mmCIF file of C-alpha atoms in Angstrom:
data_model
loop_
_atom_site.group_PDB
_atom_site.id
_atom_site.type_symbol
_atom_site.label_atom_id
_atom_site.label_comp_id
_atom_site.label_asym_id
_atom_site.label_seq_id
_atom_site.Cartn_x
_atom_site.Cartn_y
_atom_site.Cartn_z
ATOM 1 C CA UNK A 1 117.923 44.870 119.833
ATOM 2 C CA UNK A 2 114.331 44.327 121.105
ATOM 3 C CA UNK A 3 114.091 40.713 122.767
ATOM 4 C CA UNK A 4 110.970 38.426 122.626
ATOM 5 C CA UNK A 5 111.254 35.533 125.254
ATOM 6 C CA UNK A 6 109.874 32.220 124.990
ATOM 7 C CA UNK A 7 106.192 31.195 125.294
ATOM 8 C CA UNK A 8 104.724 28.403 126.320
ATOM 9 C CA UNK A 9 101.737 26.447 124.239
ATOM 10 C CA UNK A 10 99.517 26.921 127.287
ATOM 11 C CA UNK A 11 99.692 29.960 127.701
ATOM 12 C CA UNK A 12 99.297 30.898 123.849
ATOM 13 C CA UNK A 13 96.456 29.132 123.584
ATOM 14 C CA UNK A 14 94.744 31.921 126.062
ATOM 15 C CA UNK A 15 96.317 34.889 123.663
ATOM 16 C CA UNK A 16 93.904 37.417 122.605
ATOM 17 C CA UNK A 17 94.613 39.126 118.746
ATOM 18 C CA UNK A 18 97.254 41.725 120.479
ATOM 19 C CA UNK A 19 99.082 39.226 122.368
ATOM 20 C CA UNK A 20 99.363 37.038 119.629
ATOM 21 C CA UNK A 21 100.726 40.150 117.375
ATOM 22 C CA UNK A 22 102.860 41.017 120.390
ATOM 23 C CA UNK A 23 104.743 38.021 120.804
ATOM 24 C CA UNK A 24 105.443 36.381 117.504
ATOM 25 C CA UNK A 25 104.381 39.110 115.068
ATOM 26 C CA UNK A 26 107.752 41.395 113.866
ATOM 27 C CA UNK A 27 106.737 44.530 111.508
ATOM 28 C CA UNK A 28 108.747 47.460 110.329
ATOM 29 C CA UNK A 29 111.673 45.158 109.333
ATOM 30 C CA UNK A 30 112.872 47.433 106.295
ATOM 31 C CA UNK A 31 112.980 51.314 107.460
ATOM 32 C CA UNK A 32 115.342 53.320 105.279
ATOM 33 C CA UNK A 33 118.612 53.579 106.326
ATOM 34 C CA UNK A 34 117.801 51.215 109.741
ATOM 35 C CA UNK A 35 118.691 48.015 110.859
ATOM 36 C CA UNK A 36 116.016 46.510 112.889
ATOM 37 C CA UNK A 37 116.778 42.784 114.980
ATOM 38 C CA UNK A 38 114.360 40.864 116.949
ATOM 39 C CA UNK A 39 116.027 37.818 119.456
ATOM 40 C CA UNK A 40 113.985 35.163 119.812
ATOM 41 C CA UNK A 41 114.432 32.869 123.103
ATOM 42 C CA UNK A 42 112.835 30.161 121.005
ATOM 43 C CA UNK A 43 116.297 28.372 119.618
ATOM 44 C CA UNK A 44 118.046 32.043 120.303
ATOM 45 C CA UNK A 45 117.284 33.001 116.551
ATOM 46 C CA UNK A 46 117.932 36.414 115.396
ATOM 47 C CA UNK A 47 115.586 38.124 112.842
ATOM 48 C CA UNK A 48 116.155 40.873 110.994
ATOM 49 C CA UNK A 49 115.980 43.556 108.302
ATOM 50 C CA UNK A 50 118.450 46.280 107.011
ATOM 51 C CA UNK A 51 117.250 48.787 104.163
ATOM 52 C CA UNK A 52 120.785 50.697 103.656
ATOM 53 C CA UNK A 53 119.474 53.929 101.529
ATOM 54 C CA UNK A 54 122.286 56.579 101.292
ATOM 55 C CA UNK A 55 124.460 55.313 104.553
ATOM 56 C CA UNK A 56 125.943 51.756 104.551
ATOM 57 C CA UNK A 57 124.807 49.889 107.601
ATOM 58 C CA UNK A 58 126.907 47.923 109.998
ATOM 59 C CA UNK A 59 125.760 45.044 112.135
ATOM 60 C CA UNK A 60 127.750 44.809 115.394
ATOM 61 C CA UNK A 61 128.112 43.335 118.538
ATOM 62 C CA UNK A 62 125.810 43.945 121.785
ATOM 63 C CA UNK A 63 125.196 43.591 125.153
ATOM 64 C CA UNK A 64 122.714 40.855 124.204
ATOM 65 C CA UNK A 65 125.075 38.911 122.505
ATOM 66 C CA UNK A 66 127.673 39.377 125.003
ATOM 67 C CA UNK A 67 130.327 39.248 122.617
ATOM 68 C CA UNK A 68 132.977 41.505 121.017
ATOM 69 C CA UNK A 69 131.397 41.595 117.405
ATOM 70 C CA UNK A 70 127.687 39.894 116.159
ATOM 71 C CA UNK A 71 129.463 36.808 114.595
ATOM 72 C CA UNK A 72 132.106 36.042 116.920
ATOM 73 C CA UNK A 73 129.611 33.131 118.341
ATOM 74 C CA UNK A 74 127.219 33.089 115.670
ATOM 75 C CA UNK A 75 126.356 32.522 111.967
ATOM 76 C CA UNK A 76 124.036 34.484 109.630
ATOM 77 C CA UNK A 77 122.485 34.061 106.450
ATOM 78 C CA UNK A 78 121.071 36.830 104.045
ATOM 79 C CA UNK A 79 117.881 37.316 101.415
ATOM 80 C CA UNK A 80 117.622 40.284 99.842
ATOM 81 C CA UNK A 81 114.366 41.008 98.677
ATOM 82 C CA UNK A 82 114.745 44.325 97.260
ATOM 83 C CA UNK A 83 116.803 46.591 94.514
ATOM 84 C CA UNK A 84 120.241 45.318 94.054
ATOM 85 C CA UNK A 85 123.123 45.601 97.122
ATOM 86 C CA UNK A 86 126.241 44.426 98.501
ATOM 87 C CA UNK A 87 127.414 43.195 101.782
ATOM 88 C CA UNK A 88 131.158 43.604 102.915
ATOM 89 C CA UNK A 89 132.453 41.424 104.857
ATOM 90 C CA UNK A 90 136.031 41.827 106.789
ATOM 91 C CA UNK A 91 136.827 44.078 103.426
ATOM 92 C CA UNK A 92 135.680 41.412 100.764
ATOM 93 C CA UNK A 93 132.574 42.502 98.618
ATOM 94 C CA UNK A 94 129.647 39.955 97.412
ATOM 95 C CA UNK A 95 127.023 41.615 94.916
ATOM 96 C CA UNK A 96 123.899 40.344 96.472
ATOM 97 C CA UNK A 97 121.027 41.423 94.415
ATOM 98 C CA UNK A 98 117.228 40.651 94.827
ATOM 99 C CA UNK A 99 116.273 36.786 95.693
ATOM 100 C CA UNK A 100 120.162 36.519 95.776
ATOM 101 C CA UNK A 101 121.209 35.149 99.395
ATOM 102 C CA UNK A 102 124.822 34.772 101.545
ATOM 103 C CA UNK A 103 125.388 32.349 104.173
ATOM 104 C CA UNK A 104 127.829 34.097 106.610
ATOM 105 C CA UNK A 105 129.982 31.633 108.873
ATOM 106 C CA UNK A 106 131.525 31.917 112.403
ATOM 107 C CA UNK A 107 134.029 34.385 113.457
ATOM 108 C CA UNK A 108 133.828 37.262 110.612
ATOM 109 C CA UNK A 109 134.084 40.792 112.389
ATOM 110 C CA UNK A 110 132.894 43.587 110.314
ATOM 111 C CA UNK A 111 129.941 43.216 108.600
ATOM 112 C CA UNK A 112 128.135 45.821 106.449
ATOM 113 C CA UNK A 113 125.511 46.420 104.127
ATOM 114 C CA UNK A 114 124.963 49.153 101.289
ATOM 115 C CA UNK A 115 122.176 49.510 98.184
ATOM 116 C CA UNK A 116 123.396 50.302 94.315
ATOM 117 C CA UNK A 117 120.857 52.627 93.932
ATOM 118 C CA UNK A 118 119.281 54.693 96.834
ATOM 119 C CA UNK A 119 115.568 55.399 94.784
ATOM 120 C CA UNK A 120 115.655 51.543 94.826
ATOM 121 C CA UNK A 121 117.520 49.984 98.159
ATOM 122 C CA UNK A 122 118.802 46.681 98.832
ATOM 123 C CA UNK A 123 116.410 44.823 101.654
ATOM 124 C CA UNK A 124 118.444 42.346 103.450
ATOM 125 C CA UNK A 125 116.768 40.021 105.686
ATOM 126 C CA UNK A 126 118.648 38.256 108.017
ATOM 127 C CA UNK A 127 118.173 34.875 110.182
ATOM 128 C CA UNK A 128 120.961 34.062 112.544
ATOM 129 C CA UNK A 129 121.982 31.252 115.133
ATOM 130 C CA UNK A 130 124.219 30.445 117.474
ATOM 131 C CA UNK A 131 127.353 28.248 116.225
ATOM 132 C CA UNK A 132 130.101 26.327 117.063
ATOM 133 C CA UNK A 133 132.519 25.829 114.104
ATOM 134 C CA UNK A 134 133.356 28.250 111.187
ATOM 135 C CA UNK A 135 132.180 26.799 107.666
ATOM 136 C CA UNK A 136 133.273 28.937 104.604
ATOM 137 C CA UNK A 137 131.062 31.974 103.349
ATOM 138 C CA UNK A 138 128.716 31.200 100.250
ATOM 139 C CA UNK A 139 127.118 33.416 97.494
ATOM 140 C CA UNK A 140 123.937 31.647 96.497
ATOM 141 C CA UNK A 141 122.250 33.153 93.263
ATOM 142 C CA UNK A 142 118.169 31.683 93.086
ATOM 143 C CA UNK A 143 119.743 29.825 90.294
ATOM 144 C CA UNK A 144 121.354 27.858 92.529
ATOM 145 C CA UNK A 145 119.189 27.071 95.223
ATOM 146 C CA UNK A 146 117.552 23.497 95.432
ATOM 147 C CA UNK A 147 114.514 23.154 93.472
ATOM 148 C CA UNK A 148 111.697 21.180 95.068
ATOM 149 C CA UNK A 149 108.219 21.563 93.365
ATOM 150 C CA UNK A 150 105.171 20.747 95.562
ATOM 151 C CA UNK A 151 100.863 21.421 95.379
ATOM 152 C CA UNK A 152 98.608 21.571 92.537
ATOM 153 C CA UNK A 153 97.026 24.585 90.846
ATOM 154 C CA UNK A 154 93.503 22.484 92.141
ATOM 155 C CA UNK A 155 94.674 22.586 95.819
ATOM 156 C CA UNK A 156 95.414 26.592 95.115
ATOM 157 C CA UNK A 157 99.355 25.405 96.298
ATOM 158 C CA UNK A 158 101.080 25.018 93.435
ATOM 159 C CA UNK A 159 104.995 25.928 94.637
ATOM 160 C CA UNK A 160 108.679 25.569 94.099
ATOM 161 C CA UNK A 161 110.674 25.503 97.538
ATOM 162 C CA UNK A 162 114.367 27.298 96.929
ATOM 163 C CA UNK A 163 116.602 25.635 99.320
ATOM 164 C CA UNK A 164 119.447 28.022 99.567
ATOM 165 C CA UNK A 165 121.471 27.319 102.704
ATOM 166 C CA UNK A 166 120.569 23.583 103.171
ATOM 167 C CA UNK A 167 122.962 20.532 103.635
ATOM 168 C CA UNK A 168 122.978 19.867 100.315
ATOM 169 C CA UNK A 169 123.909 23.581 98.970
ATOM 170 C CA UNK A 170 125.932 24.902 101.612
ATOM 171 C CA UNK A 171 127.527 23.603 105.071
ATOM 172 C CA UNK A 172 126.160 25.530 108.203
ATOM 173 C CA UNK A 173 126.293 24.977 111.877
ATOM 174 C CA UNK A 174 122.174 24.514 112.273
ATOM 175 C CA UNK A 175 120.513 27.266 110.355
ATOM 176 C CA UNK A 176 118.349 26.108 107.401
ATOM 177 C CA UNK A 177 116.993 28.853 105.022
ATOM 178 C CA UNK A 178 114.990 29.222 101.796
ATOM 179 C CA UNK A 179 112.395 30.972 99.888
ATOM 180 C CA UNK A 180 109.296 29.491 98.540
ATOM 181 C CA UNK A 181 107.868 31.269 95.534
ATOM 182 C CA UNK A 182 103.665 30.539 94.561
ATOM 183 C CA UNK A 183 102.486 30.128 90.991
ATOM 184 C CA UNK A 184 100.165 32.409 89.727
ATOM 185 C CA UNK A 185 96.764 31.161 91.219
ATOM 186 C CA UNK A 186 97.813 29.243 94.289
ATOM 187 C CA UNK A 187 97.879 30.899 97.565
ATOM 188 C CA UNK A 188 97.702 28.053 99.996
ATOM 189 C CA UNK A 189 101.226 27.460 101.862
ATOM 190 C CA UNK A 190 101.970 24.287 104.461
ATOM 191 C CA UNK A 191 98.872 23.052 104.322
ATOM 192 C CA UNK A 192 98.115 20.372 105.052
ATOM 193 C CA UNK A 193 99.768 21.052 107.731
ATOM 194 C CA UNK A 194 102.935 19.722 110.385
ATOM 195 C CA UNK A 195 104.925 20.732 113.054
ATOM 196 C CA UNK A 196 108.416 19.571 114.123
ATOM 197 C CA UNK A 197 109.292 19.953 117.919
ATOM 198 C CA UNK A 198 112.959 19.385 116.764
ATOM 199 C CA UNK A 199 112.578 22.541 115.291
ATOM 200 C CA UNK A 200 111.375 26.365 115.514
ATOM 201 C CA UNK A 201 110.825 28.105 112.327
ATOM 202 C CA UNK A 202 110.864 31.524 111.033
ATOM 203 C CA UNK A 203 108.690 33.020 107.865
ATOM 204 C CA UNK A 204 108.767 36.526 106.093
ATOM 205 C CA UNK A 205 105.781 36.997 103.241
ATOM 206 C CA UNK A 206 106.444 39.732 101.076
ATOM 207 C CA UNK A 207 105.885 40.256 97.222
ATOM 208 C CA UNK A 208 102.602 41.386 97.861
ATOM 209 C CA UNK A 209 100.246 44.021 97.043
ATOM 210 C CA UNK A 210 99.575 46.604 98.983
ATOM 211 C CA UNK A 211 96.013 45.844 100.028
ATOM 212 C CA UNK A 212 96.944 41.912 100.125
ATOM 213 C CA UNK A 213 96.837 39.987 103.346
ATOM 214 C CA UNK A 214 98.097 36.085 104.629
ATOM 215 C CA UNK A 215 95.725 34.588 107.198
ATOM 216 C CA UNK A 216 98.970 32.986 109.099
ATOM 217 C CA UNK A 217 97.943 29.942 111.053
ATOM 218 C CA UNK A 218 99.918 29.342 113.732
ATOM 219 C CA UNK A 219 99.122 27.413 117.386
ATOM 220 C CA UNK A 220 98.777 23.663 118.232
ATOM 221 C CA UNK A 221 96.880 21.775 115.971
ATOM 222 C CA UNK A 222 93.923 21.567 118.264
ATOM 223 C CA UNK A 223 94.197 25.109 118.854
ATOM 224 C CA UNK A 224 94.290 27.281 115.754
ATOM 225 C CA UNK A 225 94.929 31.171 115.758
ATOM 226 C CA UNK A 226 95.728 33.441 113.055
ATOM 227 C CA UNK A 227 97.610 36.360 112.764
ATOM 228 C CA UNK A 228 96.818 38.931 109.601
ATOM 229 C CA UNK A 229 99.979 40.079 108.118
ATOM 230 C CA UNK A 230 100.918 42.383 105.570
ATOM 231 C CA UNK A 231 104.256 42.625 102.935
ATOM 232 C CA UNK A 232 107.369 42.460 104.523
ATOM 233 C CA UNK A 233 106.654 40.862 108.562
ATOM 234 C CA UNK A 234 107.756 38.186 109.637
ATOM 235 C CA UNK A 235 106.309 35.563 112.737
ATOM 236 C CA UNK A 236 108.160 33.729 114.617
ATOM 237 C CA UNK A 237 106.525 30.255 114.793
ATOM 238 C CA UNK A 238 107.242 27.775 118.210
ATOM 239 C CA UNK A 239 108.026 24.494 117.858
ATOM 240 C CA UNK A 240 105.124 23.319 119.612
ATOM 241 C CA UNK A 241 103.085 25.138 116.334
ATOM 242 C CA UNK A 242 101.719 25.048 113.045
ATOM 243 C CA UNK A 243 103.071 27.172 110.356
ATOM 244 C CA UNK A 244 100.582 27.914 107.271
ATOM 245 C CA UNK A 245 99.333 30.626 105.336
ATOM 246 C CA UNK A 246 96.916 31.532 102.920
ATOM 247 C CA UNK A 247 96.697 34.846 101.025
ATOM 248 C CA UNK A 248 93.883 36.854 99.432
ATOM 249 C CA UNK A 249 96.349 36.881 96.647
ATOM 250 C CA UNK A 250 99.532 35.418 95.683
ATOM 251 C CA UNK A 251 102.738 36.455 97.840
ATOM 252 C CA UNK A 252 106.679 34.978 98.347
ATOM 253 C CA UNK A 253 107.823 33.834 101.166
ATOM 254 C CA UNK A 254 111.070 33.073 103.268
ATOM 255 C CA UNK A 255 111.448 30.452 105.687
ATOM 256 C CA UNK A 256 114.074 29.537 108.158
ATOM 257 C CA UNK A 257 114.825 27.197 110.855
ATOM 258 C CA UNK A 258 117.135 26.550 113.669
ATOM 259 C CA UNK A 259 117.029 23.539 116.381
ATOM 260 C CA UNK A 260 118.338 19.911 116.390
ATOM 261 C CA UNK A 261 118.549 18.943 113.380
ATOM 262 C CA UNK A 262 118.670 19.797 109.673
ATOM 263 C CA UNK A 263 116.337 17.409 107.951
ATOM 264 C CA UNK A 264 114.066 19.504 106.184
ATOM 265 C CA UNK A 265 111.523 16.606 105.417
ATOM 266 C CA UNK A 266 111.191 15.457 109.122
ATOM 267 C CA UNK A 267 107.979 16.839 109.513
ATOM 268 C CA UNK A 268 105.067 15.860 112.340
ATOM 269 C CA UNK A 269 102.167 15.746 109.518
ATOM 270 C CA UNK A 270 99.034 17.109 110.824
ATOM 271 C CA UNK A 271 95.959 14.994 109.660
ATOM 272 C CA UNK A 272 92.963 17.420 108.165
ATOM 273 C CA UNK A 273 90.595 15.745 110.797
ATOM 274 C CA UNK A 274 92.983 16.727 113.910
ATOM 275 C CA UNK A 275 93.072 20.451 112.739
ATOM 276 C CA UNK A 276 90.436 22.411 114.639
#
């Protein structure tokens, strides 16, 4: 498990392009037949990616985690963002095919992932957090996600938000996840833009082509970077920082968010003016 520790928003601000990539950047999430996890000091997050090809793939305990088995203090939810799959868990199979997602609660032990078809694997991407109490596991289809339509094909950020594990869709200890999926035409994301020190957040782009790049803003709002990203990474984005993107064409992309709270609307909006 390769560990990233917490930064502080002074120091960032001093970050040339390889530090910047260094500490918050994650890339190579979805190597065939690997499972790749990233802990995060900020809200002890764990990010990750499995691409099970012709072995199935088991997430387990570490030294890290300093526990018997990866759940036993901790709860998990899944994306998968590629061919069709299935995830075991404790001997009980859920189908989880693409944009199809599984929140995973406290205190299951064996945990395993597998594709349908090799020539087209299953790409499970994984956000987990520490919890306290064991709420029951949940399938959740894109069907049956939360809608919430935002932007305007004349701000180029016309969107739907899929709230999958969210209070009002499935119980979880603190971790908040969805995907956010761009009309054709729009490829504006968070802007204008907020931050929420309650709050550290998460987001994976992919669905894009292979030449396509997001400009992801990150940093205070006085103090702008960006980071150039390609299909498939994910950046893990500080409290203390904006998270926006724009793309030089359209892309999906999945958020998630652990901290103090679960409001997804409390928000620290950033006026245009302050931005620099």
């Amino acid at each position: 498990m390769e560990i990233r520790y917490a930064s502080s928003n002074k120091d960032a601000k001093k970050y040339d392009t390889n530090r910047l990539r260094e500490e918050y950047l994650i890339q190579e999430l979805f190597k065939p037949n690997k499972l790749k996890l990233v802990y995060s000091h900020f809200d002890r997050i764990i990010v990750g990616g499995v691409c099970p090809t012709t072995e199935t793939l088991k997430l387990i305990g570490s030294k890290e985690l300093g526990s018997d088995f990866f759940l036993e203090r901790r709860e998990l939810g899944i994306i998968n963002i590629g061919g069709d799959g299935v995830v075991i868990l404790n001997g009980e199979t859920f189908e989880i095919n693409n944009k199809d997602a599984l929140y995973v609660g406290l205190g299951i032990e064996k945990v395993s992932f597998k594709s349908k078809d090799p020539k087209n694997p299953a790409k499970f991407y994984l956000n987990s957090a520490p919890a306290h109490f064991k709420y029951p596991t949940v399938r959740i289809g894109l069907e049956d996600a939360k809608k919430v339509k935002l932007g305007s094909i004349e701000t180029s950020n016309k969107r739907t938000i899929n709230q999958y594990i969210h209070p009002d869709v499935c119980k979880s200890c603190q971790l908040v996840m969805g995907m956010t999926i761009l009309e054709d035409g729009s490829v504006w994301n968070s802007m204008p833009c907020h931050t929420h020190d309650r709050r550290m957040e998460v987001y994976l782009y992919f669905d894009m082509n292979e030449d396509a790049r997001v400009f992801h803003l990150m940093g205070e709002p006085s103090e702008t970077r960006h980071v150039v990203m390609k299909s498939e990474e994910a950046i893990i984005s500080p409290s203390w920082s904006i998270h926006s993107g724009v793309g030089t064409a359209g892309y999906t992309f999945i958020w998630g968010m652990v901290g103090e709270n679960q409001t997804f609307t409390d928000m620290d909006h950033v006026k245009m003016e302050d931005i620099k």
